[in-house]
Short mmCIF file of C-alpha atoms and ligand atoms in Angstrom, two decimals:
data_model
loop_
_atom_site.label_atom_id
_atom_site.label_comp_id
_atom_site.label_asym_id
_atom_site.label_seq_id
_atom_site.Cartn_x
_atom_site.Cartn_y
_atom_site.Cartn_z
CA UNK A 1 37.71 -2.95 -32.80
CA UNK A 2 38.26 -4.76 -29.57
CA UNK A 3 40.94 -2.30 -28.46
CA UNK A 4 39.60 -0.80 -25.31
CA UNK A 5 41.64 1.60 -23.36
CA UNK A 6 42.06 0.09 -19.89
CA UNK A 7 44.22 2.53 -18.18
CA UNK A 8 41.14 4.88 -17.66
CA UNK A 9 38.69 3.93 -15.09
CA UNK A 10 35.27 3.25 -16.67
CA UNK A 11 32.92 6.21 -16.81
CA UNK A 12 29.47 5.70 -17.88
CA UNK A 13 29.04 9.06 -19.44
CA UNK A 14 29.71 8.63 -22.98
CA UNK A 15 26.52 8.55 -25.07
CA UNK A 16 25.28 10.14 -28.26
CA UNK A 17 22.44 12.54 -28.44
CA UNK A 18 20.82 14.55 -25.79
CA UNK A 19 20.87 12.81 -22.39
CA UNK A 20 17.64 11.94 -20.94
CA UNK A 21 19.26 10.57 -17.81
CA UNK A 22 22.08 12.35 -16.19
CA UNK A 23 23.21 11.23 -12.87
CA UNK A 24 26.21 12.98 -11.22
CA UNK A 25 27.98 12.15 -7.98
CA UNK A 26 25.00 10.07 -6.84
CA UNK A 27 25.42 8.42 -3.39
CA UNK A 28 22.96 6.09 -1.68
CA UNK A 29 23.63 4.19 1.48
CA UNK A 30 21.13 2.10 3.69
CA UNK A 31 22.44 2.69 7.23
CA UNK A 32 26.05 1.93 7.22
CA UNK A 33 26.06 0.10 3.90
CA UNK A 34 27.07 2.26 0.96
CA UNK A 35 25.32 0.98 -2.04
CA UNK A 36 26.33 3.72 -4.62
CA UNK A 37 29.01 6.19 -4.25
CA UNK A 38 29.95 8.97 -6.77
CA UNK A 39 27.91 7.44 -9.56
CA UNK A 40 27.94 9.25 -12.87
CA UNK A 41 25.64 7.85 -15.57
CA UNK A 42 24.39 9.32 -18.81
CA UNK A 43 21.81 7.73 -21.04
CA UNK A 44 21.12 9.33 -24.41
CA UNK A 45 17.47 9.75 -25.59
CA UNK A 46 16.24 6.70 -27.48
CA UNK A 47 19.07 4.43 -26.17
CA UNK A 48 18.25 1.00 -25.22
CA UNK A 49 20.61 0.13 -22.34
CA UNK A 50 21.01 -3.14 -20.56
CA UNK A 51 22.14 -3.12 -16.90
CA UNK A 52 23.63 -6.35 -15.72
CA UNK A 53 25.41 -7.26 -12.61
CA UNK A 54 25.58 -9.66 -9.69
CA UNK A 55 22.64 -9.60 -7.30
CA UNK A 56 22.83 -6.89 -4.72
CA UNK A 57 25.12 -4.79 -6.77
CA UNK A 58 22.52 -1.87 -6.74
CA UNK A 59 20.74 -2.11 -10.16
CA UNK A 60 17.20 -1.92 -8.55
CA UNK A 61 18.59 0.94 -6.46
CA UNK A 62 19.47 2.82 -9.60
CA UNK A 63 15.97 2.36 -11.16
CA UNK A 64 14.34 3.42 -8.01
CA UNK A 65 16.44 6.53 -7.84
CA UNK A 66 15.51 7.32 -11.39
CA UNK A 67 11.81 7.19 -10.80
CA UNK A 68 11.82 8.87 -7.47
CA UNK A 69 11.06 5.83 -5.17
CA UNK A 70 14.32 6.29 -3.41
CA UNK A 71 15.99 9.79 -2.70
CA UNK A 72 19.77 9.99 -3.12
CA UNK A 73 21.90 10.91 -0.22
CA UNK A 74 24.01 13.22 -2.39
CA UNK A 75 24.51 14.13 -6.00
CA UNK A 76 22.19 15.05 -8.65
CA UNK A 77 19.73 13.32 -11.06
CA UNK A 78 18.41 14.97 -14.16
CA UNK A 79 15.53 13.48 -16.15
CA UNK A 80 15.07 15.06 -19.62
CA UNK A 81 16.95 18.15 -18.63
CA UNK A 82 15.12 18.70 -15.29
CA UNK A 83 16.56 17.95 -11.85
CA UNK A 84 14.53 15.44 -10.09
CA UNK A 85 15.05 16.43 -6.49
CA UNK A 86 16.43 19.93 -7.02
CA UNK A 87 15.46 23.17 -8.54
CA UNK A 88 18.03 25.56 -9.95
CA UNK A 89 17.72 29.01 -8.81
CA UNK A 90 20.13 31.72 -9.94
CA UNK A 91 22.82 28.99 -10.59
CA UNK A 92 22.60 27.33 -7.21
CA UNK A 93 20.69 23.96 -6.53
CA UNK A 94 18.00 23.91 -3.95
CA UNK A 95 16.22 20.96 -2.65
CA UNK A 96 12.78 20.86 -4.35
CA UNK A 97 9.65 19.35 -2.90
CA UNK A 98 7.75 16.26 -3.61
CA UNK A 99 5.32 18.06 -6.05
CA UNK A 100 8.45 19.02 -8.10
CA UNK A 101 9.72 15.39 -8.29
CA UNK A 102 6.06 14.36 -9.18
CA UNK A 103 6.12 16.60 -12.05
CA UNK A 104 9.65 15.59 -13.38
CA UNK A 105 8.95 11.81 -13.13
CA UNK A 106 5.86 12.11 -15.25
CA UNK A 107 7.86 11.07 -18.25
CA UNK A 108 9.24 7.87 -16.43
CA UNK A 109 7.61 4.62 -16.26
CA UNK A 110 8.69 1.53 -14.42
CA UNK A 111 7.94 -2.26 -14.73
CA UNK A 112 8.54 -4.34 -11.65
CA UNK A 113 9.78 -7.84 -10.92
CA UNK A 114 6.55 -8.52 -9.14
CA UNK A 115 4.18 -6.82 -11.63
CA UNK A 116 2.34 -4.89 -8.85
CA UNK A 117 -0.89 -4.81 -10.69
CA UNK A 118 -4.00 -3.87 -8.86
CA UNK A 119 -5.53 -7.36 -7.97
CA UNK A 120 -9.07 -6.24 -7.66
CA UNK A 121 -9.36 -4.55 -11.17
CA UNK A 122 -9.53 -6.05 -14.52
CA UNK A 123 -6.56 -5.85 -17.06
CA UNK A 124 -8.41 -3.12 -18.91
CA UNK A 125 -8.97 -1.01 -15.61
CA UNK A 126 -5.45 -1.47 -14.70
CA UNK A 127 -4.53 0.18 -17.80
CA UNK A 128 -7.21 2.80 -18.62
CA UNK A 129 -7.74 4.22 -15.21
CA UNK A 130 -4.25 5.51 -14.79
CA UNK A 131 -4.54 7.03 -18.22
CA UNK A 132 -7.57 8.95 -17.14
CA UNK A 133 -5.96 9.98 -13.96
CA UNK A 134 -2.53 11.05 -15.35
CA UNK A 135 -3.30 12.13 -18.89
CA UNK A 136 -6.67 13.47 -18.10
CA UNK A 137 -8.27 11.55 -20.99
CA UNK A 138 -11.94 11.01 -21.12
CA UNK A 139 -13.01 7.47 -20.28
CA UNK A 140 -14.09 6.27 -23.71
CA UNK A 141 -10.89 7.39 -25.27
CA UNK A 142 -8.72 5.99 -22.42
CA UNK A 143 -10.54 2.61 -22.80
CA UNK A 144 -10.00 2.56 -26.46
CA UNK A 145 -6.32 3.30 -26.13
CA UNK A 146 -6.09 0.69 -23.33
CA UNK A 147 -7.64 -1.94 -25.43
CA UNK A 148 -5.20 -1.13 -28.30
CA UNK A 149 -2.20 -1.38 -25.82
CA UNK A 150 -3.37 -4.69 -24.50
CA UNK A 151 -3.89 -6.01 -27.94
CA UNK A 152 -0.38 -4.97 -28.80
CA UNK A 153 1.09 -6.99 -25.95
CA UNK A 154 -1.07 -9.96 -27.04
CA UNK A 155 -3.79 -9.80 -24.62
CA UNK A 156 -6.69 -8.53 -26.75
CA UNK A 157 -8.69 -11.44 -25.53
CA UNK A 158 -8.09 -11.10 -21.84
CA UNK A 159 -8.98 -7.38 -21.24
CA UNK A 160 -11.78 -8.23 -18.77
CA UNK A 161 -9.85 -10.55 -16.68
CA UNK A 162 -8.38 -9.98 -13.24
CA UNK A 163 -4.71 -10.55 -12.52
CA UNK A 164 -5.49 -13.58 -10.54
CA UNK A 165 -7.03 -15.15 -13.76
CA UNK A 166 -3.92 -14.46 -15.75
CA UNK A 167 -0.55 -16.25 -16.04
CA UNK A 168 2.63 -14.58 -14.75
CA UNK A 169 3.61 -13.71 -18.16
CA UNK A 170 0.33 -12.22 -19.03
CA UNK A 171 0.30 -10.22 -15.76
CA UNK A 172 3.72 -8.85 -16.54
CA UNK A 173 2.50 -7.77 -20.12
CA UNK A 174 -0.52 -6.01 -18.68
CA UNK A 175 1.89 -4.13 -16.23
CA UNK A 176 3.97 -3.23 -19.38
CA UNK A 177 0.80 -1.96 -21.19
CA UNK A 178 -0.25 0.03 -18.06
CA UNK A 179 3.24 1.81 -18.04
CA UNK A 180 3.14 2.40 -21.76
CA UNK A 181 -0.39 3.93 -21.42
CA UNK A 182 1.27 6.98 -19.71
CA UNK A 183 3.51 7.56 -22.65
CA UNK A 184 6.79 7.63 -20.79
CA UNK A 185 9.91 8.81 -22.60
CA UNK A 186 11.90 6.54 -20.35
CA UNK A 187 10.92 3.17 -19.36
CA UNK A 188 12.70 1.32 -16.58
CA UNK A 189 12.40 -2.57 -16.51
CA UNK A 190 13.65 -4.24 -13.33
CA UNK A 191 14.17 -8.03 -14.01
CA UNK A 192 10.86 -8.24 -15.39
CA UNK A 193 11.20 -11.94 -16.24
CA UNK A 194 12.80 -13.10 -12.89
CA UNK A 195 9.59 -14.05 -11.17
CA UNK A 196 8.18 -16.00 -14.22
CA UNK A 197 8.16 -19.78 -14.82
CA UNK A 198 10.79 -20.35 -17.58
CA UNK A 199 8.25 -21.16 -20.32
CA UNK A 200 6.64 -17.76 -19.72
CA UNK A 201 9.91 -15.65 -20.14
CA UNK A 202 9.83 -15.63 -23.95
CA UNK A 203 6.51 -13.89 -24.38
CA UNK A 204 7.58 -11.06 -22.14
CA UNK A 205 11.00 -10.64 -23.78
CA UNK A 206 9.21 -10.73 -27.09
CA UNK A 207 7.26 -7.69 -26.13
CA UNK A 208 10.42 -5.93 -24.90
CA UNK A 209 12.24 -6.73 -28.04
CA UNK A 210 9.31 -5.27 -30.18
CA UNK A 211 9.32 -2.06 -28.11
CA UNK A 212 13.04 -1.80 -28.48
CA UNK A 213 12.93 -2.10 -32.23
CA UNK A 214 9.72 -0.13 -32.96
CA UNK A 215 9.72 2.65 -30.63
CA UNK A 216 12.17 5.66 -29.88
CA UNK A 217 11.45 5.30 -26.19
CA UNK A 218 14.62 5.18 -23.96
CA UNK A 219 14.73 1.86 -22.23
CA UNK A 220 16.79 0.94 -19.21
CA UNK A 221 16.54 -2.81 -18.78
CA UNK A 222 17.93 -4.64 -15.68
CA UNK A 223 18.26 -8.32 -16.83
CA UNK A 224 20.09 -11.50 -16.31
CA UNK A 225 19.20 -12.71 -19.89
CA UNK A 226 22.51 -12.02 -21.47
CA UNK A 227 21.68 -13.24 -24.82
CA UNK A 228 18.43 -11.11 -24.87
CA UNK A 229 20.54 -8.03 -23.65
CA UNK A 230 23.21 -8.74 -26.41
CA UNK A 231 20.29 -9.01 -28.96
CA UNK A 232 18.35 -5.66 -28.25
CA UNK A 233 20.63 -3.51 -26.36
CA UNK A 234 22.69 -0.59 -28.04
CA UNK A 235 24.80 -0.50 -24.90
CA UNK A 236 25.48 -2.76 -22.06
CA UNK A 237 26.53 -1.53 -18.51
CA UNK A 238 27.93 -4.00 -16.05
CA UNK A 239 27.69 -2.99 -12.41
CA UNK A 240 29.55 -4.49 -9.64
CA UNK A 241 29.50 -3.22 -5.99
CA UNK A 242 27.62 0.01 -7.06
CA UNK A 243 30.23 0.87 -9.79
CA UNK A 244 30.10 0.69 -13.59
CA UNK A 245 32.79 -1.88 -14.40
CA UNK A 246 31.94 -2.10 -18.05
CA UNK A 247 30.28 0.23 -20.53
CA UNK A 248 29.97 -0.44 -24.31
CA UNK A 249 28.35 -2.08 -27.12
CA UNK A 250 27.13 -5.58 -26.42
CA UNK A 251 29.65 -6.98 -28.75
CA UNK A 252 32.53 -5.49 -26.92
CA UNK A 253 31.25 -5.84 -23.29
CA UNK A 254 29.80 -9.52 -23.61
CA UNK A 255 32.51 -10.90 -25.84
CA UNK A 256 35.50 -9.23 -24.58
CA UNK A 257 34.98 -8.15 -21.06
CA UNK A 258 38.01 -6.26 -19.42
CA UNK A 259 37.13 -6.80 -15.96
CA UNK A 260 38.00 -10.26 -14.41
CA UNK A 261 34.81 -10.07 -12.23
CA UNK A 262 32.80 -9.38 -15.29
CA UNK A 263 34.05 -12.43 -17.02
CA UNK A 264 33.48 -14.50 -13.93
CA UNK A 265 29.81 -13.06 -13.68
CA UNK A 266 29.05 -13.62 -17.22
CA UNK A 267 30.33 -17.24 -17.10
CA UNK A 268 28.25 -17.85 -14.01
CA UNK A 269 25.18 -16.55 -15.78
CA UNK A 270 25.79 -18.21 -19.15
CA UNK A 271 26.28 -21.50 -17.52
CA UNK A 272 22.96 -21.53 -15.70
CA UNK B 1 -41.77 -17.90 49.61
CA UNK B 2 -40.91 -18.04 45.90
CA UNK B 3 -38.39 -20.57 45.06
CA UNK B 4 -35.45 -20.60 42.78
CA UNK B 5 -37.44 -21.99 39.90
CA UNK B 6 -38.15 -19.88 36.88
CA UNK B 7 -41.26 -17.78 37.12
CA UNK B 8 -42.68 -17.12 33.73
CA UNK B 9 -45.19 -14.59 34.75
CA UNK B 10 -42.68 -12.50 36.53
CA UNK B 11 -40.19 -12.97 33.43
CA UNK B 12 -42.93 -11.64 31.17
CA UNK B 13 -43.72 -8.66 33.42
CA UNK B 14 -40.18 -7.38 33.36
CA UNK B 15 -39.81 -7.68 29.58
CA UNK B 16 -41.17 -4.16 28.62
CA UNK B 17 -38.49 -2.54 30.96
CA UNK B 18 -35.78 -4.80 29.63
CA UNK B 19 -36.72 -4.03 25.99
CA UNK B 20 -36.53 -0.40 26.74
CA UNK B 21 -33.02 -0.83 28.16
CA UNK B 22 -32.14 -3.00 25.31
CA UNK B 23 -33.16 -0.38 22.71
CA UNK B 24 -30.97 2.13 24.63
CA UNK B 25 -28.00 -0.35 24.55
CA UNK B 26 -28.38 -0.82 20.85
CA UNK B 27 -28.67 2.84 20.17
CA UNK B 28 -25.76 3.91 22.35
CA UNK B 29 -23.53 1.07 20.80
CA UNK B 30 -24.45 2.19 17.33
CA UNK B 31 -23.69 5.83 17.92
CA UNK B 32 -20.37 4.98 19.72
CA UNK B 33 -19.45 2.56 16.98
CA UNK B 34 -19.88 5.32 14.36
CA UNK B 35 -17.99 7.67 16.41
CA UNK B 36 -15.28 4.97 17.12
CA UNK B 37 -14.90 3.96 13.42
CA UNK B 38 -14.63 7.46 11.94
CA UNK B 39 -12.58 8.97 14.68
CA UNK B 40 -10.47 5.85 14.62
CA UNK B 41 -9.87 6.28 10.85
CA UNK B 42 -8.84 9.85 11.13
CA UNK B 43 -6.67 8.93 14.22
CA UNK B 44 -4.80 6.20 12.15
CA UNK B 45 -4.10 8.51 9.19
CA UNK B 46 -2.70 11.18 11.51
CA UNK B 47 -0.62 8.51 13.37
CA UNK B 48 0.71 7.13 10.16
CA UNK B 49 1.19 10.35 8.29
CA UNK B 50 4.53 11.13 10.06
CA UNK B 51 3.55 14.70 11.00
CA UNK B 52 6.10 15.92 13.62
CA UNK B 53 4.65 16.09 17.13
CA UNK B 54 1.10 15.23 16.02
CA UNK B 55 1.73 11.70 14.85
CA UNK B 56 3.73 10.60 17.95
CA UNK B 57 0.95 12.19 20.06
CA UNK B 58 -1.69 10.32 18.21
CA UNK B 59 0.33 7.13 18.73
CA UNK B 60 0.80 7.81 22.47
CA UNK B 61 -2.91 8.64 22.80
CA UNK B 62 -4.00 5.33 21.16
CA UNK B 63 -1.66 3.34 23.33
CA UNK B 64 -2.83 5.24 26.47
CA UNK B 65 -6.69 4.63 25.82
CA UNK B 66 -6.05 1.03 24.86
CA UNK B 67 -3.75 0.45 28.00
CA UNK B 68 -6.12 1.81 30.64
CA UNK B 69 -9.33 0.21 31.97
CA UNK B 70 -12.46 1.44 30.26
CA UNK B 71 -14.08 1.81 33.65
CA UNK B 72 -11.50 4.31 34.78
CA UNK B 73 -11.88 6.45 31.65
CA UNK B 74 -15.60 6.47 32.24
CA UNK B 75 -15.28 7.36 36.05
CA UNK B 76 -12.93 10.17 35.24
CA UNK B 77 -15.11 11.78 32.54
CA UNK B 78 -18.15 11.30 34.90
CA UNK B 79 -16.86 11.99 38.37
CA UNK B 80 -13.76 14.07 37.73
CA UNK B 81 -14.18 16.32 34.72
CA UNK B 82 -17.40 18.02 36.16
CA UNK B 83 -15.10 19.50 38.99
CA UNK B 84 -13.34 21.45 36.07
CA UNK B 85 -16.54 22.58 34.64
CA UNK B 86 -16.70 19.80 31.91
CA UNK B 87 -19.98 17.87 32.46
CA UNK B 88 -22.04 15.65 30.18
CA UNK B 89 -25.19 13.82 30.75
CA UNK B 90 -24.78 10.01 31.56
CA UNK B 91 -25.78 8.97 28.04
CA UNK B 92 -23.44 11.48 26.36
CA UNK B 93 -20.53 10.51 28.64
CA UNK B 94 -21.22 6.91 27.83
CA UNK B 95 -21.21 7.46 24.03
CA UNK B 96 -18.18 9.68 24.09
CA UNK B 97 -15.98 7.32 26.36
CA UNK B 98 -17.07 4.21 24.61
CA UNK B 99 -16.57 5.91 21.26
CA UNK B 100 -12.98 7.11 22.08
CA UNK B 101 -12.07 3.80 23.62
CA UNK B 102 -13.37 1.81 20.56
CA UNK B 103 -11.54 4.43 18.41
CA UNK B 104 -8.30 3.92 20.13
CA UNK B 105 -8.75 0.09 19.58
CA UNK B 106 -9.71 0.44 15.93
CA UNK B 107 -6.36 2.36 15.23
CA UNK B 108 -4.51 -0.94 15.66
CA UNK B 109 -7.06 -2.69 13.24
CA UNK B 110 -6.74 0.03 10.55
CA UNK B 111 -2.97 -0.21 10.88
CA UNK B 112 -2.95 -4.01 10.61
CA UNK B 113 -5.14 -3.66 7.50
CA UNK B 114 -3.06 -1.04 5.85
CA UNK B 115 0.16 -3.22 6.62
CA UNK B 116 -1.47 -6.07 4.84
CA UNK B 117 -1.18 -4.11 1.53
CA UNK B 118 1.96 -5.14 -0.24
CA UNK B 119 4.59 -2.35 -0.31
CA UNK B 120 4.56 -2.90 -4.14
CA UNK B 121 1.10 -1.51 -4.39
CA UNK B 122 2.23 1.80 -2.99
CA UNK B 123 5.20 1.80 -5.17
CA UNK B 124 3.31 1.08 -8.27
CA UNK B 125 0.95 4.02 -7.38
CA UNK B 126 3.91 6.40 -7.02
CA UNK B 127 5.65 5.00 -10.13
CA UNK B 128 2.43 5.79 -12.07
CA UNK B 129 2.18 9.12 -10.74
CA UNK B 130 -1.42 8.52 -9.54
CA UNK B 131 -3.04 11.32 -7.57
CA UNK B 132 -3.24 10.58 -3.84
CA UNK B 133 -7.10 10.76 -3.85
CA UNK B 134 -7.29 8.03 -6.56
CA UNK B 135 -4.68 5.93 -4.55
CA UNK B 136 -6.81 5.89 -1.48
CA UNK B 137 -10.31 5.43 -3.20
CA UNK B 138 -9.35 3.00 -5.98
CA UNK B 139 -6.29 1.10 -4.93
CA UNK B 140 -5.94 1.20 -1.13
CA UNK B 141 -9.56 1.15 0.31
CA UNK B 142 -10.97 -1.56 -1.85
CA UNK B 143 -7.94 -3.94 -0.97
CA UNK B 144 -7.89 -3.03 2.63
CA UNK B 145 -11.57 -3.10 3.36
CA UNK B 146 -12.14 -6.89 3.00
CA UNK B 147 -9.45 -7.22 5.59
CA UNK B 148 -10.44 -4.43 8.07
CA UNK B 149 -14.16 -4.75 7.98
CA UNK B 150 -14.53 -8.08 9.69
CA UNK B 151 -11.92 -6.87 12.37
CA UNK B 152 -14.10 -3.68 12.99
CA UNK B 153 -17.26 -5.84 13.02
CA UNK B 154 -15.74 -7.74 15.82
CA UNK B 155 -14.77 -4.53 17.54
CA UNK B 156 -18.24 -3.24 17.53
CA UNK B 157 -19.46 -6.67 19.03
CA UNK B 158 -17.09 -6.07 21.93
CA UNK B 159 -18.25 -2.56 22.39
CA UNK B 160 -21.86 -3.69 22.41
CA UNK B 161 -20.98 -5.98 25.39
CA UNK B 162 -18.69 -3.37 26.93
CA UNK B 163 -21.59 -0.94 26.97
CA UNK B 164 -22.90 -2.80 29.97
CA UNK B 165 -20.30 -0.93 32.05
CA UNK B 166 -22.33 2.19 31.33
CA UNK B 167 -24.79 0.90 34.02
CA UNK B 168 -22.30 2.04 36.68
CA UNK B 169 -22.87 5.77 35.71
CA UNK B 170 -26.63 5.59 35.87
CA UNK B 171 -27.32 5.04 32.20
CA UNK B 172 -30.62 3.23 31.83
CA UNK B 173 -29.31 0.56 29.48
CA UNK B 174 -30.15 -3.17 29.62
CA UNK B 175 -28.01 -4.07 32.53
CA UNK B 176 -29.40 -1.20 34.65
CA UNK B 177 -32.94 -2.20 33.79
CA UNK B 178 -32.29 -5.85 34.71
CA UNK B 179 -30.62 -4.78 37.95
CA UNK B 180 -33.36 -2.35 38.95
CA UNK B 181 -36.16 -4.81 38.18
CA UNK B 182 -34.23 -7.36 40.33
CA UNK B 183 -33.95 -4.99 43.19
CA UNK B 184 -37.56 -3.95 43.06
CA UNK B 185 -38.73 -7.50 43.54
CA UNK B 186 -35.74 -9.14 45.13
CA UNK B 187 -35.71 -11.57 42.18
CA UNK B 188 -32.70 -11.40 39.82
CA UNK B 189 -32.78 -14.73 38.11
CA UNK B 190 -35.34 -13.87 35.39
CA UNK B 191 -34.17 -10.22 34.46
CA UNK B 192 -30.41 -11.12 34.40
CA UNK B 193 -30.95 -14.28 32.46
CA UNK B 194 -33.25 -12.55 29.96
CA UNK B 195 -30.71 -9.61 29.67
CA UNK B 196 -27.91 -12.17 29.04
CA UNK B 197 -29.85 -13.89 26.38
CA UNK B 198 -30.41 -10.72 24.67
CA UNK B 199 -26.80 -9.85 24.58
CA UNK B 200 -26.03 -13.35 23.41
CA UNK B 201 -28.63 -13.41 20.57
CA UNK B 202 -27.38 -10.10 19.15
CA UNK B 203 -23.75 -10.95 19.52
CA UNK B 204 -24.20 -14.34 17.82
CA UNK B 205 -26.14 -13.03 14.94
CA UNK B 206 -23.58 -10.24 14.50
CA UNK B 207 -20.67 -12.70 14.71
CA UNK B 208 -22.21 -14.77 11.95
CA UNK B 209 -22.55 -11.83 9.78
CA UNK B 210 -18.84 -10.92 10.38
CA UNK B 211 -17.96 -14.48 9.46
CA UNK B 212 -19.95 -14.11 6.25
CA UNK B 213 -18.05 -10.94 5.54
CA UNK B 214 -14.73 -12.59 6.12
CA UNK B 215 -15.53 -15.47 3.74
CA UNK B 216 -16.58 -12.96 1.03
CA UNK B 217 -13.24 -11.09 1.57
CA UNK B 218 -11.25 -14.25 1.37
CA UNK B 219 -12.78 -15.14 -2.00
CA UNK B 220 -11.30 -12.19 -4.00
N1 ADP C 301 15.29 -0.43 1.51
C1 ADP C 301 16.49 -0.87 1.86
N2 ADP C 301 16.97 -1.07 3.01
C2 ADP C 301 18.18 -1.63 3.36
N3 ADP C 301 18.95 -2.21 2.33
C3 ADP C 301 18.57 -2.06 1.07
C4 ADP C 301 17.28 -1.53 0.73
N4 ADP C 301 17.18 -1.68 -0.72
C5 ADP C 301 18.27 -2.29 -1.07
N5 ADP C 301 19.13 -2.60 -0.10
C6 ADP C 301 20.32 -3.23 -0.15
O1 ADP C 301 21.02 -2.59 -1.11
C7 ADP C 301 21.80 -3.53 -2.03
C8 ADP C 301 21.57 -3.25 -3.45
O2 ADP C 301 20.27 -3.71 -3.66
P1 ADP C 301 19.56 -3.73 -5.13
O3 ADP C 301 19.72 -2.31 -5.65
O4 ADP C 301 18.30 -4.23 -4.87
O5 ADP C 301 20.64 -4.64 -5.89
P2 ADP C 301 20.24 -5.41 -7.37
O6 ADP C 301 18.91 -5.05 -7.85
O7 ADP C 301 21.56 -5.21 -8.03
O8 ADP C 301 20.16 -6.88 -6.77
C9 ADP C 301 21.47 -4.85 -1.49
O9 ADP C 301 22.43 -5.33 -0.61
C10 ADP C 301 20.21 -4.65 -0.71
O10 ADP C 301 20.27 -5.52 0.43
MG1 MG C 302 17.22 -6.07 -8.16
#
């Protein structure tokens, strides 16, 4: 314990079990600014991974790549054994179309920093309508399941309210229920408490904690809440400038970071 | 010699003609507006869809129609196109040109409306894998309509007043009727004043309606 081989560059490819995420040689630039370069990342099915790193280091970009909101400039992304942007034909990779990406990302869900709920719909409609559309459920069944999900995130009494009638923490829980309704295998959480008033952070983290402990869903959580990450994650990845600089169990990464910048970054966060 | 003072009897006598013109003005405006708003919607979608060649062309055409005087467009269709075997009746020319001009102006309004929708709404739709038809029907249009409808309402009011220009291509709408009545009796005060009042009454009532629409949109 505590002995980490520091001669090897960190490669975030070690993980137990069948990988649900496999990124290889992924590159992403915005104009002349290269955000990610040669990124390899594996996430095993069922893993709860916390992604931490300074602002602007490319964390959001990684999540957006995984759900197909952003297309990589180079490299491959596999979700649950299927290429997101490519199809393999006779051993060679070909660029696949939007319909293919659509089908692959069906098992991925994402919760955004700004919730992005539909403001003109009730909490219940926000949750049950996507279930009808995507899972092809009949309305009564979708509604019943949506009610159960909203109750599970503690909003059983607020199902008929619109987002504007809910607090930020409640809205974010509706957004989590909306994603869960589609039964993703992989859930991406992008700083889901960053837009919340401090007193509302706990209720949302509580929902994430419960999901982490009680489901076998794979979770990729971008967060600045280090203590929370240490508490629920099996694995912590620290990013800096588009590279993985730390990868390991929370105990090792957070208590004994090998990289000076990681130490600096963690100190900055913990002192806030 | 009749003086400059208002002559009630004469005013009354020109009313039937004016009302006929008014009816045509309203009719032409409504048909042009229906053409403008539906064509404008399709036009906007094509413009924004990023289809090679077609989208830039749609963009250019909208800019062109918005950037040239309506009167010139009208004259070209009425006086020039018939030389090339393309001829319409005066009323049809009026509806067509006013409709296309309105459509070109509505493209800007639809664009502004769509841009008022936060990017995050589109991203949520994509992340949820929602089908495109649902995205437009349930997510986009209900949020964009309260923004766009008042702007479209104002556009229709402008088109209503712009339809007066159709008097220059022999369409017997309100201004033509007022002018003809004036020419027939060499007395323009009453018919022109009455015509102006009719335009004003409708514009005013419509503008109030638009404001109510705006207020309702703002309440959501
Ligand atoms: N659509 C975009 N266009 C241009 N630059 C972008 C875009 N999205 C992200 N970036 C830039 O990429 C960098 C990484 O962004 P991001 O992945 O959001 O970082 P993080 O989530 O770690 O804060 C930032 O410098 C950001 O400004
Ligand atoms: Mg971010």
